[in-house]
């Protein structure tokens, strides 16, 4: 006999801190959490769901975009549509979290849009984290406002080791008190605009007293490490780890940084912003209208022009827009989005759907 309803999570990335935080309260409340890692896992899992059970879809890339051909992708979308209808006919429910407008790498764009519309039509609740999400994805899929539930992205308070001090962290990278460290941490992929950041950092360093240090940490995708390293400006100091950064080492990078830069060409949600805020590190974001509406009143956030990323990033890095920022500015932002509070709001949503 089951102890509680099933919660089937897809894709269940084992080391994803966001998923682990979100599931804290549902697990404590009796939900049996099952992870589906591949499309085939998902299809098998859906067949087992019945009344009171819930499937929660997150990132959609593994469904159509990892298919072997157009025909395979089309078949996957059709099969998922039938399976979701089957779950709902048996009394199960569907939650969809909108993480991106579209996957960053698209092989079958038309089918991805079709897939998102299938999911939106089937969803009992569409979970958004950023208030501008419906507008941002409106040209791709229309969201029923009656099904939208806004639960913010959690902070990472209490998740990562915070025992490392700023002085020890900076010393480990060879940084002095007079250095200003600009950090990018995350997968290094073309859409994230790291090349523009590197060029901007070099330009800003030339306008400063050569005290700027560019810190880059993360696995390089869609090009070789050697080619990316060779593309970096040769005239300025850089600290790089062009490989995955272990959770145990994340605090050291953020503790050492003076500013975190996210030079994305396009962004809907970014856990990296909340991670930086958790470590009380100011951030630079693209001046997207939605991001301005969401973060524009935060003194620890500055915006660059995505139409002119190199020059506008250089202008910000050459100055000090965060001179008056204090820990209290971060505290006000972080207080309402503690991991447990966000997870409880999510658990309340699941309980409501399961009982309906």
XYZ file of C-alpha atoms in Angstrom:
356
model
C 0.000 0.000 0.000
C 1.338 3.437 -0.904
C 2.036 5.925 1.866
C 1.076 8.925 -0.232
C 0.538 10.205 -3.763
C 3.276 9.906 -6.341
C 5.161 12.921 -7.666
C 6.896 12.071 -10.937
C 9.579 14.667 -11.706
C 11.073 15.075 -15.179
C 13.860 15.507 -15.959
C 15.210 14.530 -12.537
C 18.746 15.875 -12.583
C 20.261 14.331 -9.468
C 22.662 17.159 -8.614
C 20.294 20.015 -9.418
C 20.051 22.154 -6.296
C 16.850 23.849 -7.477
C 14.978 20.548 -7.769
C 16.329 19.292 -4.466
C 15.236 22.448 -2.654
C 11.805 22.510 -4.244
C 11.083 18.941 -3.183
C 11.946 19.336 0.519
C 8.440 20.077 1.792
C 6.566 17.661 -0.526
C 8.848 14.833 0.608
C 8.251 15.765 4.243
C 4.510 15.910 3.542
C 4.282 12.351 2.302
C 4.629 12.584 -1.470
C 6.506 9.679 -3.007
C 8.981 11.435 -5.264
C 10.074 9.516 -8.327
C 12.546 10.772 -10.874
C 12.363 10.197 -14.614
C 15.734 10.820 -16.258
C 15.038 10.039 -19.926
C 12.084 10.240 -22.277
C 11.566 6.492 -21.975
C 11.651 6.783 -18.163
C 8.985 9.471 -18.394
C 6.696 7.393 -20.586
C 6.970 4.392 -18.258
C 6.346 6.562 -15.234
C 3.271 8.216 -16.704
C 1.653 4.833 -17.231
C 1.760 4.209 -13.455
C 0.064 7.449 -12.388
C -3.538 7.551 -11.220
C -5.869 9.558 -9.023
C -4.083 11.958 -6.708
C -0.724 11.480 -8.445
C 1.121 14.342 -10.133
C 3.664 14.615 -12.925
C 5.839 17.717 -12.847
C 7.561 18.639 -16.112
C 10.513 20.994 -15.970
C 12.984 21.308 -18.864
C 11.626 19.928 -22.130
C 14.852 19.451 -24.114
C 15.065 15.656 -23.553
C 11.665 15.084 -25.160
C 11.818 16.273 -28.773
C 15.272 17.838 -29.080
C 17.108 14.632 -28.180
C 15.209 12.556 -30.713
C 17.139 10.793 -33.484
C 15.165 12.320 -36.345
C 12.230 14.570 -37.179
C 9.977 11.527 -37.422
C 11.170 10.309 -34.031
C 10.625 13.749 -32.488
C 7.112 13.951 -33.931
C 6.322 10.493 -32.589
C 7.579 11.486 -29.149
C 5.370 14.578 -29.037
C 2.320 12.600 -30.127
C 2.981 9.794 -27.636
C 3.448 12.260 -24.801
C 0.199 14.016 -25.720
C -1.683 10.700 -25.499
C 0.065 9.741 -22.270
C -0.757 13.039 -20.571
C -4.379 12.722 -21.605
C -4.347 9.237 -20.136
C -2.953 10.470 -16.815
C -5.637 13.128 -16.538
C -8.395 10.657 -17.484
C -7.265 8.502 -14.531
C -7.418 11.448 -12.124
C -3.745 12.425 -12.229
C -2.534 16.009 -12.551
C 0.171 17.855 -14.478
C 2.363 20.739 -13.291
C 4.676 22.510 -15.734
C 7.442 24.875 -14.639
C 8.399 27.357 -17.351
C 12.181 27.653 -17.133
C 12.949 29.030 -20.601
C 11.134 30.608 -23.508
C 12.544 27.823 -25.690
C 15.482 25.434 -25.226
C 18.765 27.160 -25.983
C 19.754 24.652 -28.664
C 16.951 23.788 -31.086
C 17.053 21.063 -33.713
C 13.301 20.736 -34.199
C 11.930 24.206 -33.476
C 8.459 23.655 -34.919
C 7.999 20.470 -32.908
C 9.266 22.126 -29.723
C 6.598 24.795 -30.043
C 4.005 22.108 -30.687
C 5.234 20.249 -27.604
C 4.979 23.329 -25.385
C 1.430 23.926 -26.559
C 0.528 20.314 -25.791
C 1.931 20.707 -22.283
C 0.245 24.073 -21.712
C -3.114 22.665 -22.830
C -2.750 19.633 -20.529
C -1.333 21.414 -17.467
C -3.491 21.770 -14.380
C -1.002 24.334 -13.061
C 1.671 26.328 -14.880
C 4.370 27.309 -12.420
C 6.173 30.558 -13.247
C 8.963 32.153 -11.247
C 9.276 35.485 -13.050
C 6.140 37.643 -13.316
C 6.876 38.587 -16.929
C 6.884 34.939 -18.080
C 3.456 34.897 -19.827
C 4.385 37.929 -21.897
C 7.916 36.710 -22.585
C 6.746 33.409 -24.071
C 3.483 34.702 -25.542
C 4.671 34.392 -29.138
C 5.451 30.702 -28.528
C 2.609 29.519 -26.315
C -0.364 31.172 -24.653
C -0.772 30.472 -20.949
C -4.228 30.248 -19.403
C -4.139 32.836 -16.577
C -6.454 30.660 -14.500
C -3.792 27.954 -14.352
C -0.783 30.169 -13.630
C 0.781 29.883 -10.189
C 3.699 32.158 -9.351
C 6.150 30.694 -6.859
C 9.515 32.480 -6.834
C 12.886 30.912 -7.383
C 14.345 30.084 -3.970
C 17.560 31.454 -2.575
C 20.356 29.035 -1.790
C 20.643 29.937 1.878
C 22.014 26.982 3.821
C 22.807 24.916 0.736
C 26.461 25.690 0.058
C 29.394 25.815 2.434
C 29.789 29.368 3.685
C 32.695 28.803 6.074
C 35.328 30.054 3.634
C 36.173 33.695 4.305
C 36.535 36.351 1.645
C 40.214 36.835 2.454
C 40.962 33.111 2.246
C 38.987 32.734 -0.958
C 40.758 35.624 -2.629
C 44.153 34.441 -1.453
C 43.474 31.021 -3.021
C 43.168 32.745 -6.412
C 46.114 35.078 -5.878
C 43.914 38.173 -5.583
C 45.028 41.174 -3.566
C 42.917 43.724 -1.690
C 43.439 46.128 -4.567
C 42.060 43.786 -7.231
C 38.476 43.879 -8.515
C 37.273 40.408 -9.501
C 34.488 39.976 -12.081
C 33.041 36.460 -12.065
C 31.150 34.348 -14.551
C 30.267 30.902 -13.188
C 28.245 28.383 -15.157
C 28.390 26.443 -18.382
C 30.231 28.467 -21.008
C 27.958 28.364 -24.048
C 27.553 30.774 -26.984
C 24.154 32.118 -25.927
C 25.569 33.183 -22.562
C 27.714 35.884 -24.154
C 30.979 35.103 -22.357
C 33.018 36.255 -25.357
C 31.459 39.721 -25.082
C 32.196 39.751 -21.354
C 35.852 38.885 -21.938
C 36.236 41.674 -24.496
C 34.443 44.109 -22.188
C 36.648 43.159 -19.243
C 39.783 43.826 -21.288
C 38.442 47.223 -22.359
C 37.454 48.114 -18.790
C 40.806 46.984 -17.424
C 42.584 49.329 -19.816
C 40.442 52.211 -18.524
C 41.130 51.305 -14.899
C 44.509 50.865 -13.203
C 44.891 47.345 -14.544
C 43.302 46.050 -11.356
C 40.479 44.034 -12.976
C 40.626 40.241 -12.863
C 38.268 38.149 -14.977
C 37.204 34.912 -13.274
C 35.644 32.224 -15.495
C 34.469 28.909 -14.096
C 32.448 26.260 -15.876
C 32.484 23.589 -18.538
C 32.927 24.799 -22.110
C 30.217 23.628 -24.521
C 29.968 23.763 -28.333
C 33.704 24.451 -28.703
C 36.944 23.043 -27.341
C 38.515 24.299 -24.146
C 41.686 25.112 -26.051
C 39.861 27.216 -28.638
C 37.950 29.090 -25.955
C 41.072 29.713 -23.869
C 42.865 30.994 -26.971
C 40.012 33.448 -27.592
C 40.471 35.196 -24.244
C 42.224 38.598 -24.212
C 45.934 38.135 -23.675
C 46.553 41.497 -22.064
C 44.610 41.087 -18.817
C 44.648 38.779 -15.837
C 42.254 35.867 -15.912
C 41.522 33.056 -13.495
C 39.895 30.091 -15.206
C 38.563 26.654 -14.422
C 37.179 25.473 -17.730
C 35.448 22.465 -16.220
C 32.559 21.666 -13.919
C 32.769 23.385 -10.537
C 31.920 21.035 -7.678
C 29.265 22.181 -5.216
C 31.857 22.132 -2.451
C 33.933 24.745 -4.319
C 31.206 27.168 -5.413
C 31.466 29.268 -2.248
C 35.177 29.905 -2.836
C 34.511 31.438 -6.247
C 31.678 33.676 -5.087
C 33.431 34.722 -1.873
C 36.371 35.899 -3.974
C 34.266 37.917 -6.429
C 33.364 41.606 -6.331
C 30.698 41.322 -9.039
C 29.015 38.472 -10.915
C 28.352 39.056 -14.610
C 25.633 37.297 -16.590
C 26.083 38.564 -20.167
C 23.316 36.395 -21.590
C 21.811 37.212 -24.960
C 18.463 35.912 -23.721
C 17.242 34.923 -20.266
C 13.920 34.171 -18.592
C 14.979 32.716 -15.237
C 18.446 32.387 -13.798
C 19.262 30.547 -10.613
C 22.723 32.084 -10.913
C 21.287 35.469 -9.928
C 19.833 33.975 -6.747
C 23.081 32.141 -6.091
C 25.070 35.368 -6.344
C 22.589 37.141 -4.074
C 22.910 34.350 -1.517
C 26.637 35.104 -1.333
C 25.927 38.870 -1.292
C 27.665 39.459 -4.626
C 26.236 42.217 -6.876
C 25.242 41.198 -10.405
C 25.138 42.639 -13.903
C 22.226 41.523 -16.112
C 20.957 42.320 -19.623
C 18.501 45.225 -19.725
C 15.572 43.070 -20.750
C 12.246 44.784 -19.927
C 11.092 41.816 -17.857
C 14.318 41.676 -15.873
C 14.161 45.404 -15.260
C 10.638 45.024 -13.921
C 11.715 42.130 -11.708
C 15.068 43.412 -10.423
C 15.104 47.105 -11.274
C 14.553 48.202 -7.670
C 17.445 46.100 -6.352
C 20.505 48.232 -5.629
C 22.781 45.221 -6.091
C 21.704 44.779 -9.742
C 22.979 46.793 -12.715
C 21.971 46.395 -16.351
C 23.921 46.381 -19.608
C 22.582 47.007 -23.105
C 22.216 43.634 -24.893
C 22.287 45.480 -28.238
C 25.775 46.779 -27.401
C 27.069 44.280 -24.836
C 30.805 44.881 -25.052
C 30.779 48.667 -24.652
C 27.968 48.741 -22.078
C 29.530 45.968 -19.991
C 32.886 47.720 -20.206
C 31.317 50.953 -18.943
C 29.902 49.181 -15.884
C 33.098 47.249 -15.166
C 35.206 50.394 -15.534
C 33.237 52.125 -12.781
C 31.863 51.018 -9.425
C 28.048 51.053 -9.556
C 27.772 49.037 -6.340
C 29.831 51.199 -3.993
C 26.902 51.899 -1.653
C 25.448 48.354 -1.604
C 25.335 46.655 1.798
C 24.366 43.197 3.036
C 21.038 44.647 4.123
C 20.126 45.194 0.459
C 20.521 41.476 -0.176
C 18.747 40.516 3.045
C 15.589 42.339 1.978
C 15.559 40.408 -1.298
C 16.386 37.016 0.213
C 14.089 37.069 3.250
C 10.852 36.038 1.481
C 12.448 33.371 -0.735
C 14.149 31.039 1.727
C 14.324 27.461 0.392
C 11.903 26.114 2.979
C 9.308 28.865 2.438
C 9.381 28.374 -1.340
C 9.219 24.598 -0.965
C 6.208 24.898 1.363
C 4.386 27.041 -1.195
C 5.119 24.373 -3.797
C 3.927 21.613 -1.445
C 0.677 23.516 -0.878
C 0.114 23.636 -4.642
C 0.737 19.907 -4.978
C -1.578 19.094 -2.073
C -4.333 21.204 -3.604
C -4.012 19.477 -6.981
C -3.750 16.001 -5.494
C -6.947 16.463 -3.499
C -8.950 17.934 -6.366
